[in-house]
Coordinates of C-alpha atoms and ligand atoms in Angstrom, one line a residue:
X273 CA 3.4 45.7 -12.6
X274 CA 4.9 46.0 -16.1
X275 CA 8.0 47.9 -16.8
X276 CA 8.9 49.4 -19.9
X277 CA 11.1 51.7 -20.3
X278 CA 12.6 53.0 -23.5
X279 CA 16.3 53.0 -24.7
X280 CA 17.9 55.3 -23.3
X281 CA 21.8 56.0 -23.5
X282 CA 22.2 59.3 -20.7
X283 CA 22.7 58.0 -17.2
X284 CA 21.2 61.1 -15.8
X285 CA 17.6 60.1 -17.6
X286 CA 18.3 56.8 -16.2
X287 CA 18.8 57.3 -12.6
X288 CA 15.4 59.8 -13.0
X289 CA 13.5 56.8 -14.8
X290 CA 14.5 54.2 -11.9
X291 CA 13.1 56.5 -9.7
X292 CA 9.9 57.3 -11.1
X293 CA 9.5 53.7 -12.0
X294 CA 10.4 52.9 -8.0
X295 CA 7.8 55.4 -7.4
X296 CA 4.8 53.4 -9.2
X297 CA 5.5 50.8 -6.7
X298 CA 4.4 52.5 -3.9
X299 CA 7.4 52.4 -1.8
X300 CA 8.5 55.1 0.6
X301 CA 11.1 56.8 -0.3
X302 CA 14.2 56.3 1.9
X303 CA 14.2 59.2 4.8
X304 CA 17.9 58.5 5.9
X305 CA 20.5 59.0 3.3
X306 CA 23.2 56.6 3.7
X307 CA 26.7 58.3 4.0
X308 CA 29.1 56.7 2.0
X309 CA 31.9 55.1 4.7
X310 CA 35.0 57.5 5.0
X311 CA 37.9 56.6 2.5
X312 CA 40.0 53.9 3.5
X313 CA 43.0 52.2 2.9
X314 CA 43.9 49.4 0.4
X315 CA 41.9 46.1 1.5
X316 CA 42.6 42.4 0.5
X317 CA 39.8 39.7 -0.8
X318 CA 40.7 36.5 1.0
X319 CA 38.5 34.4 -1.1
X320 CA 37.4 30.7 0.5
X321 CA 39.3 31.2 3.3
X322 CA 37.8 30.3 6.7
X323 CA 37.6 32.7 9.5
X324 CA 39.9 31.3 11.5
X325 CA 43.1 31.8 9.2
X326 CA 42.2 35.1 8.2
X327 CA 42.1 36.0 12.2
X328 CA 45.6 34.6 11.9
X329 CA 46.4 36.3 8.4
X330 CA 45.0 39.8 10.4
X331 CA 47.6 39.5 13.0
X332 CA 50.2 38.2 11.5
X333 CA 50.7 40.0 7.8
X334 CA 47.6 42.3 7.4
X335 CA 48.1 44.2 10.5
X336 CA 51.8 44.9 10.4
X337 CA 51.4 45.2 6.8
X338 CA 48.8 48.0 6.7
X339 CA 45.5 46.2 5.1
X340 CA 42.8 48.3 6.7
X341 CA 40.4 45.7 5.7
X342 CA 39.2 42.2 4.2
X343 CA 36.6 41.4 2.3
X344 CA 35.9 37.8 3.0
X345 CA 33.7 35.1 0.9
X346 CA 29.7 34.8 2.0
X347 CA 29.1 33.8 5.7
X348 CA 25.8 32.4 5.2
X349 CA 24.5 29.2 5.4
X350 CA 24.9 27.7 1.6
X351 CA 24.1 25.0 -0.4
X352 CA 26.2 21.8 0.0
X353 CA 28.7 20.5 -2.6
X354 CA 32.5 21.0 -3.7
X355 CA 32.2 23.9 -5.7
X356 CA 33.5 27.6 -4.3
X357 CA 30.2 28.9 -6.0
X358 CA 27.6 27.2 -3.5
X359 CA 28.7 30.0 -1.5
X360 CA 26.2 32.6 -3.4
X361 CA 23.4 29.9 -2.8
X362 CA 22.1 31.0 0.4
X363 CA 19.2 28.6 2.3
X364 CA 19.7 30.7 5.2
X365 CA 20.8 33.7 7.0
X366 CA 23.0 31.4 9.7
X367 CA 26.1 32.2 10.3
X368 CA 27.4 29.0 9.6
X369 CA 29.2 28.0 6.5
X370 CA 31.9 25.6 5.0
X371 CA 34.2 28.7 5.9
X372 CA 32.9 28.3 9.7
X373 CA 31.0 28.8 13.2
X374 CA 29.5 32.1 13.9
X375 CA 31.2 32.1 16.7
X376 CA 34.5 31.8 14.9
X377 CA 33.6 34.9 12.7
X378 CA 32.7 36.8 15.6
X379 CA 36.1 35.3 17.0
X380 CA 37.6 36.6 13.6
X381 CA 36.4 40.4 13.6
X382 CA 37.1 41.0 17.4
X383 CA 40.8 39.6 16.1
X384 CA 41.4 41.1 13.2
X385 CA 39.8 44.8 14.8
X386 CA 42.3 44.7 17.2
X387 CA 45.3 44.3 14.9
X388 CA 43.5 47.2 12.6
X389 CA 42.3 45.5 10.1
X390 CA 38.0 46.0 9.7
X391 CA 36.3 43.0 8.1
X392 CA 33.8 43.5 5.1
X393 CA 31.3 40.3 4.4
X394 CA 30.1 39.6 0.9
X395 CA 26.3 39.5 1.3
X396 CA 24.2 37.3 -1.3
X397 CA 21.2 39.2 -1.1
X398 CA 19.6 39.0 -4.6
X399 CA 18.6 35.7 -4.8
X400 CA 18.5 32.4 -2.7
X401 CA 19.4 29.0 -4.4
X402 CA 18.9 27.9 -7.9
X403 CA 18.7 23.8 -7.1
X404 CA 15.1 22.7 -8.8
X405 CA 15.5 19.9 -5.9
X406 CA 14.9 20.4 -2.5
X407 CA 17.6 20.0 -0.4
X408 CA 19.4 20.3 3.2
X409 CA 21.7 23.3 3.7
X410 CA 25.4 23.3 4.9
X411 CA 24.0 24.4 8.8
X412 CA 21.3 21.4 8.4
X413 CA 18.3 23.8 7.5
X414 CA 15.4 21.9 4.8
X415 CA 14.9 24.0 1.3
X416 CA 13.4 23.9 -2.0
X417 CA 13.5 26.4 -4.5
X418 CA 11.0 28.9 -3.4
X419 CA 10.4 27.7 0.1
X420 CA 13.0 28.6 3.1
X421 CA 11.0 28.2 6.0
X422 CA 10.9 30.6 8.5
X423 CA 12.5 32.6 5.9
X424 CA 11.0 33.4 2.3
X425 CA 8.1 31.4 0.8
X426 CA 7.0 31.5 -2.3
X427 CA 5.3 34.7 -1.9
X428 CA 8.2 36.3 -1.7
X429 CA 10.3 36.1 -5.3
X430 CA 10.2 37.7 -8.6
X431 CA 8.6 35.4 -10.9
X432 CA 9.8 37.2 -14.3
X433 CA 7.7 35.7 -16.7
X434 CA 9.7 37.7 -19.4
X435 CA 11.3 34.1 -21.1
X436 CA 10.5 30.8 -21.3
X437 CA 13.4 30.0 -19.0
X438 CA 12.8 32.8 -16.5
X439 CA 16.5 33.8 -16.5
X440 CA 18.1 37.1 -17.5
X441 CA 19.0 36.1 -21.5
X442 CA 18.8 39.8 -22.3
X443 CA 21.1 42.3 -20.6
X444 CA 19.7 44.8 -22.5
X445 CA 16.9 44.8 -20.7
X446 CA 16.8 46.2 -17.3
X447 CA 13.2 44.5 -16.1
X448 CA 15.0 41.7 -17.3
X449 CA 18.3 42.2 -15.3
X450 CA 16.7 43.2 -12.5
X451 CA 13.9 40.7 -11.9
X452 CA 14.7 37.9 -13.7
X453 CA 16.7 35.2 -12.6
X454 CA 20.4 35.2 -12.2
X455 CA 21.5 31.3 -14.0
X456 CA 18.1 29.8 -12.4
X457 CA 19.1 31.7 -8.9
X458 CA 15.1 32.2 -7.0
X459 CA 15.2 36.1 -7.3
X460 CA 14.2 37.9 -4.0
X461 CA 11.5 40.0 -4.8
X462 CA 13.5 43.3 -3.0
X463 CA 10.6 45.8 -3.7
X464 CA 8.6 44.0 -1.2
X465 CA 9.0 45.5 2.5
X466 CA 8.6 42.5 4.0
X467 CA 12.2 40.9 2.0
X468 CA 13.6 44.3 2.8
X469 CA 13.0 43.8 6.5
X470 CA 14.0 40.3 6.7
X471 CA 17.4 41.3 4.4
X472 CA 17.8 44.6 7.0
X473 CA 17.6 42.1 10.2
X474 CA 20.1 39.4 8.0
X475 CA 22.9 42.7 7.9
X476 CA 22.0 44.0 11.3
X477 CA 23.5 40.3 12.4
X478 CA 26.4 40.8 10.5
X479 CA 26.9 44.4 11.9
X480 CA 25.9 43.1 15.6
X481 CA 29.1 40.6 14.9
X482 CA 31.5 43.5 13.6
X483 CA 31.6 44.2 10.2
X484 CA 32.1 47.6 9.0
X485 CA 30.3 46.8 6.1
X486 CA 29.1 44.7 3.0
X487 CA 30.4 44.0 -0.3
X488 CA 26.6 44.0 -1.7
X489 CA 26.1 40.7 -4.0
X490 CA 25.0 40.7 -7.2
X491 CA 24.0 44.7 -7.3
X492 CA 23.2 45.6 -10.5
X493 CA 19.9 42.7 -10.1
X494 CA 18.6 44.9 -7.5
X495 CA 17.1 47.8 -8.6
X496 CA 19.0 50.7 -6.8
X497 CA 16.4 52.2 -5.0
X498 CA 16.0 48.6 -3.6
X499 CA 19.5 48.5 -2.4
X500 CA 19.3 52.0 -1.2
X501 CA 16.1 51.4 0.9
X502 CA 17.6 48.4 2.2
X503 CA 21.4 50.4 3.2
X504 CA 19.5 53.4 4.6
X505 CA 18.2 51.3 7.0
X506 CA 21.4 50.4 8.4
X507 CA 23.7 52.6 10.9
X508 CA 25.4 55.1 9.6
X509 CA 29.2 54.5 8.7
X510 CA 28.3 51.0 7.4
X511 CA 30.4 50.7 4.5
X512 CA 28.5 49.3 1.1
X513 CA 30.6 48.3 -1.6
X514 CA 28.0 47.5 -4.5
X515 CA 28.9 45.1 -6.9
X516 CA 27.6 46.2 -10.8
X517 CA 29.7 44.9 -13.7
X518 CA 29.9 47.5 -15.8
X519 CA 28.7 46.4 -19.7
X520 CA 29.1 49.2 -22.5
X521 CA 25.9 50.0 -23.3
X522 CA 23.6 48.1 -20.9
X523 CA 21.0 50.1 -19.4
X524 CA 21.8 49.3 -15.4
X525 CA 25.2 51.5 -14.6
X526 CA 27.5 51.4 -11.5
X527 CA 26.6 55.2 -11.4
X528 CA 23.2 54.7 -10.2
X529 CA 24.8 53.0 -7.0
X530 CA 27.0 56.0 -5.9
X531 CA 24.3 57.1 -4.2
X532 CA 24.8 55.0 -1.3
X533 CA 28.0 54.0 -1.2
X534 CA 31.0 53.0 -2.9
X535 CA 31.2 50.7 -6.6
X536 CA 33.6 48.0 -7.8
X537 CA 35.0 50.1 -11.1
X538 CA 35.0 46.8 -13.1
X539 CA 36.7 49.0 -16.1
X540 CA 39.6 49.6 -14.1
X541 CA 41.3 46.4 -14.5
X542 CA 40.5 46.0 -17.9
X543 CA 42.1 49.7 -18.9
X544 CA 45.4 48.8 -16.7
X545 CA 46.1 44.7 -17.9
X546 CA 45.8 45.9 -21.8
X547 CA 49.2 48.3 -21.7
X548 CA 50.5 45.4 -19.7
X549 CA 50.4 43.2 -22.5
X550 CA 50.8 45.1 -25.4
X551 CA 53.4 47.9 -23.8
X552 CA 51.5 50.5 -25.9
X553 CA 50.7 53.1 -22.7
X554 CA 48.4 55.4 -23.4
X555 CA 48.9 57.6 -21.1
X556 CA 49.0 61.1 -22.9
X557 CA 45.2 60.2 -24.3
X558 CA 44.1 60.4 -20.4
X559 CA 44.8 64.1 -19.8
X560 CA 42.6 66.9 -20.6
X561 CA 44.1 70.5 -20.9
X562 CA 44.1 70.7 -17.7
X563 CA 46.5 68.1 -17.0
X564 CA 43.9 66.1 -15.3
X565 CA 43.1 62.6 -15.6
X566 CA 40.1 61.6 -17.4
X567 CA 39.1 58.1 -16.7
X568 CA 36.2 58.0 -19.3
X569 CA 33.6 55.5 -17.6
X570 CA 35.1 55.3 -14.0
X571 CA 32.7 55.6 -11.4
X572 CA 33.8 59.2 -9.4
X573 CA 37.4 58.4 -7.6
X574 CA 36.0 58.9 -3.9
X575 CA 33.3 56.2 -4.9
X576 CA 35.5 53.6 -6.7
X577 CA 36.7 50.4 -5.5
X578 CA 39.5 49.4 -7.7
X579 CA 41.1 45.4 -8.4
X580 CA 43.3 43.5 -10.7
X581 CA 41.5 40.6 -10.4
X582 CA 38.4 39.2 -8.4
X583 CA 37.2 35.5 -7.8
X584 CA 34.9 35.7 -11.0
X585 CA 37.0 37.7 -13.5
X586 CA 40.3 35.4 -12.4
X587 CA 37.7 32.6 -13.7
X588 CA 36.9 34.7 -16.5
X589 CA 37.6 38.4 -18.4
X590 CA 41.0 38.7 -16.4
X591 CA 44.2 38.0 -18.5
X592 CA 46.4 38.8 -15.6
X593 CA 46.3 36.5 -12.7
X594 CA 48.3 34.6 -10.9
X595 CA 48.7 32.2 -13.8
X596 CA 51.3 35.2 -14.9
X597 CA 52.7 35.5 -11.8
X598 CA 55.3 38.6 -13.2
X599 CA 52.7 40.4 -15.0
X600 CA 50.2 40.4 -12.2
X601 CA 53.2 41.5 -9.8
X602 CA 53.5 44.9 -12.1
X603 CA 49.3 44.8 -12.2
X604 CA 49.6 45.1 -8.4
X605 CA 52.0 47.8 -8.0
X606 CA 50.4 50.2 -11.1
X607 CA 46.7 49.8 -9.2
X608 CA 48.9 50.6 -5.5
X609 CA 50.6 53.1 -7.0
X610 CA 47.7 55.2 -8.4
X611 CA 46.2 57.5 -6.9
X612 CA 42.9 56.6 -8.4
X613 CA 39.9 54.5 -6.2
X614 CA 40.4 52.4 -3.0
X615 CA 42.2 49.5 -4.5
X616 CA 42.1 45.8 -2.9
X617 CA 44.1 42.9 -3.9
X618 CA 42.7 39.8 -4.3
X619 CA 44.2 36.4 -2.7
X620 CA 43.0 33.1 -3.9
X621 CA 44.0 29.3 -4.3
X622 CA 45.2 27.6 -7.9
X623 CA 43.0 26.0 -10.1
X624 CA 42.5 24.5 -13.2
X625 CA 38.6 23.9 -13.1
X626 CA 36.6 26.7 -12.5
X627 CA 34.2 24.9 -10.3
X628 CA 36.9 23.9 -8.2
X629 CA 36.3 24.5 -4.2
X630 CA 38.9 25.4 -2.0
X631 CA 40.7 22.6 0.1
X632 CA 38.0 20.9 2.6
X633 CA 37.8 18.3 5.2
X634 CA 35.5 15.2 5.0
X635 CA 32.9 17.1 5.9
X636 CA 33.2 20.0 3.8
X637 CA 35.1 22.4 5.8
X638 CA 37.7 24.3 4.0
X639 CA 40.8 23.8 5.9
X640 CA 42.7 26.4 7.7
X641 CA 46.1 27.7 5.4
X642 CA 48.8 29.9 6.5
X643 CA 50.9 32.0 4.3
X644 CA 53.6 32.0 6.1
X645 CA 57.3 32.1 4.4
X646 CA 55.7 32.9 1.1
X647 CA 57.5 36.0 -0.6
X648 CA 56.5 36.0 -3.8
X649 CA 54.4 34.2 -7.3
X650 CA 55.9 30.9 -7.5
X651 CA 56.2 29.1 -11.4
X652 CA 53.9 26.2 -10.7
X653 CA 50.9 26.3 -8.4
X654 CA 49.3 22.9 -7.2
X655 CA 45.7 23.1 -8.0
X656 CA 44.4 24.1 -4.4
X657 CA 47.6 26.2 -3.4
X658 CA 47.0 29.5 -1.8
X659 CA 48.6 32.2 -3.7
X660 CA 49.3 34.1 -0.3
X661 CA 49.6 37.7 -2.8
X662 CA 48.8 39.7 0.6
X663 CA 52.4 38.1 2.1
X664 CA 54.1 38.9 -1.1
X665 CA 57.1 41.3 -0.5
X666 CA 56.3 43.5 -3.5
X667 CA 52.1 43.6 -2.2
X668 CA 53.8 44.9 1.0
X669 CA 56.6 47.0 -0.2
X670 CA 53.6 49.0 -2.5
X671 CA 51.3 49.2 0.9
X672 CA 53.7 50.8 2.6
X673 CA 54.3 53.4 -0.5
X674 CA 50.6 53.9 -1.0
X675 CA 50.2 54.8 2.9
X676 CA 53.0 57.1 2.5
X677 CA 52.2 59.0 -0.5
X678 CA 48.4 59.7 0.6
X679 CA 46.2 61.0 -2.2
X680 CA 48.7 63.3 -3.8
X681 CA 48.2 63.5 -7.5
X682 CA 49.8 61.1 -9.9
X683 CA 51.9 63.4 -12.7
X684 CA 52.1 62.9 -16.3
X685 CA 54.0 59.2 -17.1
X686 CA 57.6 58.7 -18.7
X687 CA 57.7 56.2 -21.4
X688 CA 61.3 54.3 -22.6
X689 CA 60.3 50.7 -24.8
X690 CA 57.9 49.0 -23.0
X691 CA 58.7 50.8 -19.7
X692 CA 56.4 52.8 -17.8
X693 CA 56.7 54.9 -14.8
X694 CA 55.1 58.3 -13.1
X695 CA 55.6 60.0 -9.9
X696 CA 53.2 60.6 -7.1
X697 CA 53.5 64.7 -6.8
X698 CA 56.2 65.1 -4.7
X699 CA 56.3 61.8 -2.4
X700 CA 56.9 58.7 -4.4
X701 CA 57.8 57.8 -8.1
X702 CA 56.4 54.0 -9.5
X703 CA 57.6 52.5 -12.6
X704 CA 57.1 49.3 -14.3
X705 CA 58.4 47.2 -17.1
X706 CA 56.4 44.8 -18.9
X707 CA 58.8 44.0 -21.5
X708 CA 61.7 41.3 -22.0
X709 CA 64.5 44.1 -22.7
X710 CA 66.0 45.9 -19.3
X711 CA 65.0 49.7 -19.7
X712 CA 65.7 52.9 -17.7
X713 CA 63.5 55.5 -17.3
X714 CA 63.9 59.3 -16.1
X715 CA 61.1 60.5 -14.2
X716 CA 60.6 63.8 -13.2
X717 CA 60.1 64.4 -9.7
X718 CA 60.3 67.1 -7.2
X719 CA 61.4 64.3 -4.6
X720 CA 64.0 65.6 -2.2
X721 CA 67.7 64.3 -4.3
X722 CA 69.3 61.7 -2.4
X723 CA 69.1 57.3 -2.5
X724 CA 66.4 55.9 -1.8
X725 CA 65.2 51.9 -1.3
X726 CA 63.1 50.4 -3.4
X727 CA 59.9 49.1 -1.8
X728 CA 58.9 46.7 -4.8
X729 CA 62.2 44.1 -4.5
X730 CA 62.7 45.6 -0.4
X731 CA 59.5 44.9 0.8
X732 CA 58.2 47.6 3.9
X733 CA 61.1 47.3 5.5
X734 CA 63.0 48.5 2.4
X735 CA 65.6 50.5 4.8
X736 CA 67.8 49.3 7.4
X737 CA 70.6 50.5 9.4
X738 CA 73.4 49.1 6.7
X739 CA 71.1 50.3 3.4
X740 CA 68.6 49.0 1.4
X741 CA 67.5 45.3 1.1
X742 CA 66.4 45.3 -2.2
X743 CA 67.5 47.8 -5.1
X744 CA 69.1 51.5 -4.8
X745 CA 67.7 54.6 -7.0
X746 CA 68.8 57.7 -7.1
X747 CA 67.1 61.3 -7.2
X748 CA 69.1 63.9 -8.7
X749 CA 68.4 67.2 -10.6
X750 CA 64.2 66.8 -10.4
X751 CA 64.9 63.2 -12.1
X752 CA 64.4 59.8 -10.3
X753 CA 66.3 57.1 -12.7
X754 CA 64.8 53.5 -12.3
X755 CA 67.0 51.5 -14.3
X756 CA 64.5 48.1 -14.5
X757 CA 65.2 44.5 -16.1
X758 CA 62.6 42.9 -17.9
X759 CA 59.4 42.0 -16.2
X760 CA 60.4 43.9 -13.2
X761 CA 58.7 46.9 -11.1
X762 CA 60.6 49.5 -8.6
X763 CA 59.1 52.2 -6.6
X764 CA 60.5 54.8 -3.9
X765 CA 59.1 57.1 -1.6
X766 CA 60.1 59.8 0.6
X767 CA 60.0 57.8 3.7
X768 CA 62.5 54.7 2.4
X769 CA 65.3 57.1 1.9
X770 CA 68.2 55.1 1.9
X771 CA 70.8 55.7 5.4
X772 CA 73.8 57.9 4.7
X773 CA 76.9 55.9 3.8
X774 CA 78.8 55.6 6.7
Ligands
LAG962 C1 28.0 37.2 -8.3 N1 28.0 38.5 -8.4 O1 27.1 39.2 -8.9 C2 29.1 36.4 -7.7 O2 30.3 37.3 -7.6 C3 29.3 35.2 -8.6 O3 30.5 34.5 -8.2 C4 28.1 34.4 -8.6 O4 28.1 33.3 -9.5 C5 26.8 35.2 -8.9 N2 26.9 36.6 -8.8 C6 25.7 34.7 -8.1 O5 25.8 35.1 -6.8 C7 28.6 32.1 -9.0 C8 29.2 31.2 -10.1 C9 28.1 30.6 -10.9 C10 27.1 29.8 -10.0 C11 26.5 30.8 -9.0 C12 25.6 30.2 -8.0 O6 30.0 32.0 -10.9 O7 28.7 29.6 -11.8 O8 26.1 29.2 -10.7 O9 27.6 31.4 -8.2 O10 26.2 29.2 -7.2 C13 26.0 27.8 -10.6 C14 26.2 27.0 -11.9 C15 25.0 27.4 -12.8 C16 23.7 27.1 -12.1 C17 23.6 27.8 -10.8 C18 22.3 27.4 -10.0 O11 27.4 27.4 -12.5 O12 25.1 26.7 -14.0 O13 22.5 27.5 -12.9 O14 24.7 27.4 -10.0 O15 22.3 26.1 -9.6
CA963 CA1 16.9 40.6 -8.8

C-alpha cells in the first residue's frame, strides 16, 4: 500500500500520522501497553566480547563496581567473516554466535544476575542479511538473501521499490526509512503478523535465557507501531532500549518510541564532546527562568539512555574516544556526573580499520580478554586491545558518586578558563578541565564543610583508614575548591568524606 505523507515538522502531527497510517494496514492495535522498565543504574556496552568473559567481567569489576547492567553485542546466529559488523546480519535466531554457545550465554546471565548485574541483548530485528550470495551461517544454517528456511521466505520482506537500488538514499523520507533497505540489509516486512510472531518467539528465547531486556536494533527502520506491537507482546518489565539516531529534520524521531520504552538520546554526546574541545561551556544558555535545564531535543530524562560513545559513532560522528584517552576520561565523568538520562559507558577494543573484528580463534571465535590490572587509558593501543574503560579507576570512582548522589538536581555550573564544574544539590560536586593550564574553581555547594576524597584519581574506594588515595578537596563556607591541572577531572561526594586526622 502506498504511503505518502506530507512534510511535516511538529512531532505531535507525526506520531498521529504514524498511527493513522498504521491503521490503513489493518493491524490491531496493541491491547497491552508496555511499561517502560523502572529506572536503573549506569550500564556498560561490552562490545565483541564473548559471554564467557563478560560472566567473568560481572563478577569480578561490574558487580563490586555497581554496573547494574550490560548491553552485550547480537547473540544470534550471523553471517561469517572477520568483520565486527556481521554481527547485525542475522541467518538465524540461534543462539550461537562467534561471541558463543547458548549455553554459555545462559551460563553468562545466571552469572552476572547473581553478582547484580542484568544483561541487555542487542536484537537485529529489522532486517536479515544483505549478501546477494547464498551462504552458510556462523551455527552452520543454509541462506540466501530472501530465503531462511524455516525462518522467513521471501514472502516475508519489504520490497521498497522506491529506488533503483532498493536502499534508503533518502532520509527524508520516512516510507523510505522505514521500508527500504538498510545498505542492501533484506528488510523484514514488521507490519506482517506472521514476522511479528516469529520476532515475539525470537525475544521470548532471549527472555526464557535471562535478559531483562533488548537494546532494539536498527529502531527508527521499524515503524513504531511495529516495534510497539512487537514489545507489548512481551512480559511486562522487559526493558526496550530503542535505538533511533536522531537527524535534525528527518521526519522519524526518537520521540515516537517513548511510548514503549526508553531511547538512545544520540544528541547527548554530541552537546557534551563540543565544550570539551572548544572549552566554550554553555551552560547559562541551558536554563530557563526557572533555573531548570532545557535540553532542547532530548528525549524526556526518565526515557533517555545517555553515551559518550557507541560501537558506530566511535567508527564515526564521535570525536572523543579512546583515541583521546584524557578527553574521553572527563566525557565519562560529565555524562556520570549529570543527573540527566540513564547513562552507559561503552567498552571496546583498538582499531585502525573500521571493519576490523575483535580478536578470534581459527575458527572465528572471538577470544576470551580479561581486564584485569588495567586502571586507566593507556598512550598507544595495539589494534585489537581491549580498552577495559569499565576497570578504569576514574569509570569506578564516578559509579560510585552517581550511586550516591541519586537523582538530585544538578545546580547552575562554575566556569574559571577552560574549567568546568557544578554540584549535585547537596551530595556531590563534579568538575572538569579540558584545558592545558591548571585551573581552580569555587563551586558553590551546600555540602556539609569538611575534606573529602576525590573519587575521579581515588577510585570507589577513595577513603581509607589513613585518608584519601587519590586527591584531597575541601568544603568550606558553601564553596567546594577543586584546584585541577590540565586535562584532569575531580569529584566528591558526601559519602567519601575524608577520615579525621588523627
Ligand atoms: C545499526 N543500528 O541501527 C547498528 O548499530 C550498526 O552497527 C549496523 O551497521 C546497522 N544498524 C545494521 O544493523 C553495521 C555496519 C555496516 C554493515 C552492517 C551490516 O556499520 O557497515 O554493513 O552492520 O553488517 C556492511 C557493509 C555494507 C554492506 C552490508 C551488507 O559495510 O557496505 O552493504 O554489510 O552486506
Ligand atoms: Ca525496515
Amino acid at each position: 500500500m502506498p504511503r505518502t505523507l506530507t512534510v511535516a515538522t511538529f512531532t505531535g502531527f507525526l506520531v498521529t500520522a504514524v498511527a493513522v497510517l498504521a491503521g490503513c494496514s489493518a493491524q490491531p492495535a496493541p491491547t497491552e501497553h508496555v511499561e517502560p522498565g523502572e529506572a536503573t543504574g549506569a550500564g556498560v556496552q561490552l562490545f565483541q566480547l564473548p559471554w564467557t568473559s563478560i560472566a567473568d567481567e560481572c563478577e569480578q569489576t561490574l558487580g563490586p563496581a555497581g554496573f547494574a547492567w550490560v548491553l552485550t553485542s547480537p547473540p544470534n546466529e550471523h553471517i561469517v567473516g572477520e568483520q565486527w559488523w556481521t554481527s547485525y546480519q542475522p541467518v538465524s535466531h540461534r543462539i550461537e554466535s562467534r561471541l558463543g554457545t547458548r549455553e554459555e550465554f545462559a551460563d553468562m546471565v545466571a552469572r552476572c544476575d547473581a553478582a547484580g548485574v542484568e544483561i541487555v541483548a542487542d536484537a537485529v530485528i529489522n532486517h536479515m542479511t544483505g549478501q546477494n550470495t547464498a551462504g552458510t551461517g556462523f551455527a552452520g544454517t543454509a541462506f540466501e538473501h530472501y530465503d531462511y528456511p524455516g525462518l522467513y521466505g521471501p514472502g516475508d520482506f519489504h520490497y521498497c521499490g522506491l529506488a533503483a537500488s532498493g536502499d534508503i538514499e533518502d532520509y527524508g523520507s520516512r516510507e523510505q526509512v522505514q521500508d527500504c533497505e538498510l545498505v542492501n540489509l533484506a528488510d523484514l516486512d514488521t507490519s506482517s503478523e506472521a514476522v511479528r510472531a516469529k520476532t515475539v518467539g525470537y525475544l521470548d528465547d532471549l527472555l526464557s535465557l535471562g535478559v531483562a531486556g533488548v537494546r532494539v536494533d536498527a529502531a527508527k527502520h521499524m515503524a513504531a507501531d511495529d516495534v510497539e506491537a512487537i514489545v507489548s507482546q512481551l512480559p511486562g518489565g522487559t526493558r526496550i532500549l530503542s535505538e533511533v539516531i536522531r537527524g535534525a529534520g528527518e521526519p522519524v524521531q526518537p520521540e515516537e518510541y517513548t511510548g514503549f520504552g526508553d531511547v538512545f538520546e544520540f544528541t547527548y554526546g554530541r552537546d557534551l564532546a563540543q565544550p570539551l574541545q572548544s572549552g566554550v561551556w554553555s551552560d547559562p544558555t541551558l536554563r530557563d527562568a526557572d533555573d531548570e535545564y532545557v535540553r532542547a531535543q532530548h528525549v524526556p530524562s526518565d526515557r533517555a539512555i545517555v553515551f559518550v560513545d557507541n560501537h558506530d559513532t566511535e567508527r564515526g560522528e564521535a570525536k572523543i574516544t579512546y583515541k583521546r584517552g584524557d578527553l574521553y576520561v572527563l566525557a565519562n565523568v560529565l555524562m556520570l556526573g549529570d543527573d540527566y538520562g540513564t547513562p552507559v559507558v561503552y567498552s571496546g577494543y583498538a582499531f585502525t580499520d573500521r571493519d576490523a573484528g575483535p580478536r578470534a580463534d581459527e575458527d572465528g571465535r572471538a577470544q576470551d580478554a580479561s581486564c584485569a590490572g588495567v586502571d586507566g587509558p593507556v598512550d598507544a593501543y595495539e589494534d585489537g586491545e581491549r580498552t577495559c574503560v569499565q576497570s578504569w579507576t576514574a569509570i569506578r570512582g564516578m559509579l560510585a558518586f552517581h550511586d550516591a548522589v541519586g537523582d538530585v538536581h544538578r545546580m547552575p555550573g562554575v566556569e574559571s578558563g577552560d574549567a568546568y564544574g557544578f554540584e549535585r544539590a547537596g551530595r556531590g560536586v563534579v568538575a572538569v578541565n579540558p584545558g592545558e593550564a591548571a585551573e581552580t574553581l569555587e563551586i558553590p555547594t551546600t555540602m556539609p564543610a569538611g575534606d573529602y576524597c576525590d573519587v575521579v584519581s581515588g577510585g570507589p574506594d577513595a577513603t581509607t583508614e589513613d585518608g584519601c588515595r587519590g586527591a584531597v578537596f575541601i568544603v568550606d563556607d558553601g564553596v567546594a575548591t577543586l584546584k585541577l591541572p590540565g586535562r584532569t577531572a575531580a569529584a566528591i561526594h558526601i559519602d567519601a568524606a575524608a577520615p579525621p586526622a588523627s
